[in-house]
PDB file of C-alpha atoms in Angstrom:
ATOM      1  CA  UNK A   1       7.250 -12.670  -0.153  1.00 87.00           C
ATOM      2  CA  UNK A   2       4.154 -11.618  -2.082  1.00 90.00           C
ATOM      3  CA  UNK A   3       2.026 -13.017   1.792  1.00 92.00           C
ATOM      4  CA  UNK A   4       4.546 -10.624   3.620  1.00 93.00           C
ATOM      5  CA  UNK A   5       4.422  -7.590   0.949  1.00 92.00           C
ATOM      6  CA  UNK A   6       0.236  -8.003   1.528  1.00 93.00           C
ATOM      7  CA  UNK A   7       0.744  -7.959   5.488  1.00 94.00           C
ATOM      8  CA  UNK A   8       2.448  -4.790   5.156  1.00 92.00           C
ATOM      9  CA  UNK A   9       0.787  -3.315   3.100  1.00 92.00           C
ATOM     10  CA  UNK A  10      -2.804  -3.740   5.031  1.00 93.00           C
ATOM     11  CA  UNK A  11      -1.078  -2.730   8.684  1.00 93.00           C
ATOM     12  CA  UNK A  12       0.564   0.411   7.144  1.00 92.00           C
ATOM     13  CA  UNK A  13      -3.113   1.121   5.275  1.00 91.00           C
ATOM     14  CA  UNK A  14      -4.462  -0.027   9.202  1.00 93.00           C
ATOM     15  CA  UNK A  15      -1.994   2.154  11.203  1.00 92.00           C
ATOM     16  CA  UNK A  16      -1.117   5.164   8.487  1.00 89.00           C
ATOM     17  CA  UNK A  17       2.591   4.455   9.075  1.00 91.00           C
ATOM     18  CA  UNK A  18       4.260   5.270   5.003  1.00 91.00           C
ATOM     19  CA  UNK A  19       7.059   3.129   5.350  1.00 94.00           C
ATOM     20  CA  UNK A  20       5.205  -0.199   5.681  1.00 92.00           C
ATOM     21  CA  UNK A  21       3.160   0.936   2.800  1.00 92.00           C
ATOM     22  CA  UNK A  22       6.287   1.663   0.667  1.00 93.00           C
ATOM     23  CA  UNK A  23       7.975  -1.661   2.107  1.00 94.00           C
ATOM     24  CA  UNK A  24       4.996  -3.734   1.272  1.00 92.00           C
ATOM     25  CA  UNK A  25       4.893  -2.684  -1.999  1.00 94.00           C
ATOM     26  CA  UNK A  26       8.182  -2.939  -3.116  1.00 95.00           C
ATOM     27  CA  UNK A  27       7.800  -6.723  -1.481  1.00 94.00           C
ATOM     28  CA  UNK A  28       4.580  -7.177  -3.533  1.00 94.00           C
ATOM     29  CA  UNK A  29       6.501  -6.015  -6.583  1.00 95.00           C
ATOM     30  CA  UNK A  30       9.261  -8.393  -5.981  1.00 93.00           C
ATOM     31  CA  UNK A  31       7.159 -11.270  -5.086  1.00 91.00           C
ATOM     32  CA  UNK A  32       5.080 -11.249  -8.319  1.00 92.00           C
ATOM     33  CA  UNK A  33       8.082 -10.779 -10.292  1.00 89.00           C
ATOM     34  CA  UNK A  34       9.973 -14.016  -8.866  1.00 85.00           C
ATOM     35  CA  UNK A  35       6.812 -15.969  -9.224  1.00 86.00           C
ATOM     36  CA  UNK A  36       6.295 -15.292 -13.089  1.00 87.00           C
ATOM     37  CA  UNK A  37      10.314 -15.794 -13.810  1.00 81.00           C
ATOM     38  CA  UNK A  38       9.976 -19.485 -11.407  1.00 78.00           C
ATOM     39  CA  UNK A  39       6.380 -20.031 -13.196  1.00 82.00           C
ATOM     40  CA  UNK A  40       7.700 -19.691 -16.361  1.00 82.00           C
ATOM     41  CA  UNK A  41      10.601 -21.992 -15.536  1.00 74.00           C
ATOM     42  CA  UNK A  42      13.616 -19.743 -15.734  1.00 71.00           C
ATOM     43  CA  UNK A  43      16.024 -20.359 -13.056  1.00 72.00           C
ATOM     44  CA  UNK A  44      15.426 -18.074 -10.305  1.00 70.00           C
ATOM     45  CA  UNK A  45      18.625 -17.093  -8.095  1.00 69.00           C
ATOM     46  CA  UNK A  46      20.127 -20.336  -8.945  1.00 69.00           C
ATOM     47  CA  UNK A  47      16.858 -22.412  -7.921  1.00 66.00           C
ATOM     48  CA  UNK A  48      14.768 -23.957 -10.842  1.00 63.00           C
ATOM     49  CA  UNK A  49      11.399 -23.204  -9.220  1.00 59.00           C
ATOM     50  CA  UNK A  50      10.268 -20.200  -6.618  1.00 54.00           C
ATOM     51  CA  UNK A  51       8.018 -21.081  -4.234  1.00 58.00           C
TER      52      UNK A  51
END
């Protein structure tokens, strides 16, 4: 999620389009946030690590 959020966020930066930008951050967001919770070893949407 984090890879995808990235990818979006470069090809909306590449091609000026705002909703990849907005999409890729909001992935970005999400992505970092699952990795601390799985790093930190709380249960993550029912799965005890996020990869």
């Amino acid at each position: 999620m984090i890879t995808l959020g990235v990818l979006l966020l470069i090809l909306g930066f590449l091609f000026d389009i705002g909703i990849l930008w907005t999409l890729g951050i909001i992935l970005l967001v999400i992505g970092v946030i699952l990795f601390i919770l799985g790093s930190i070893g709380r249960a993550v949407g029912g799965r005890a690590h996020y990869w």
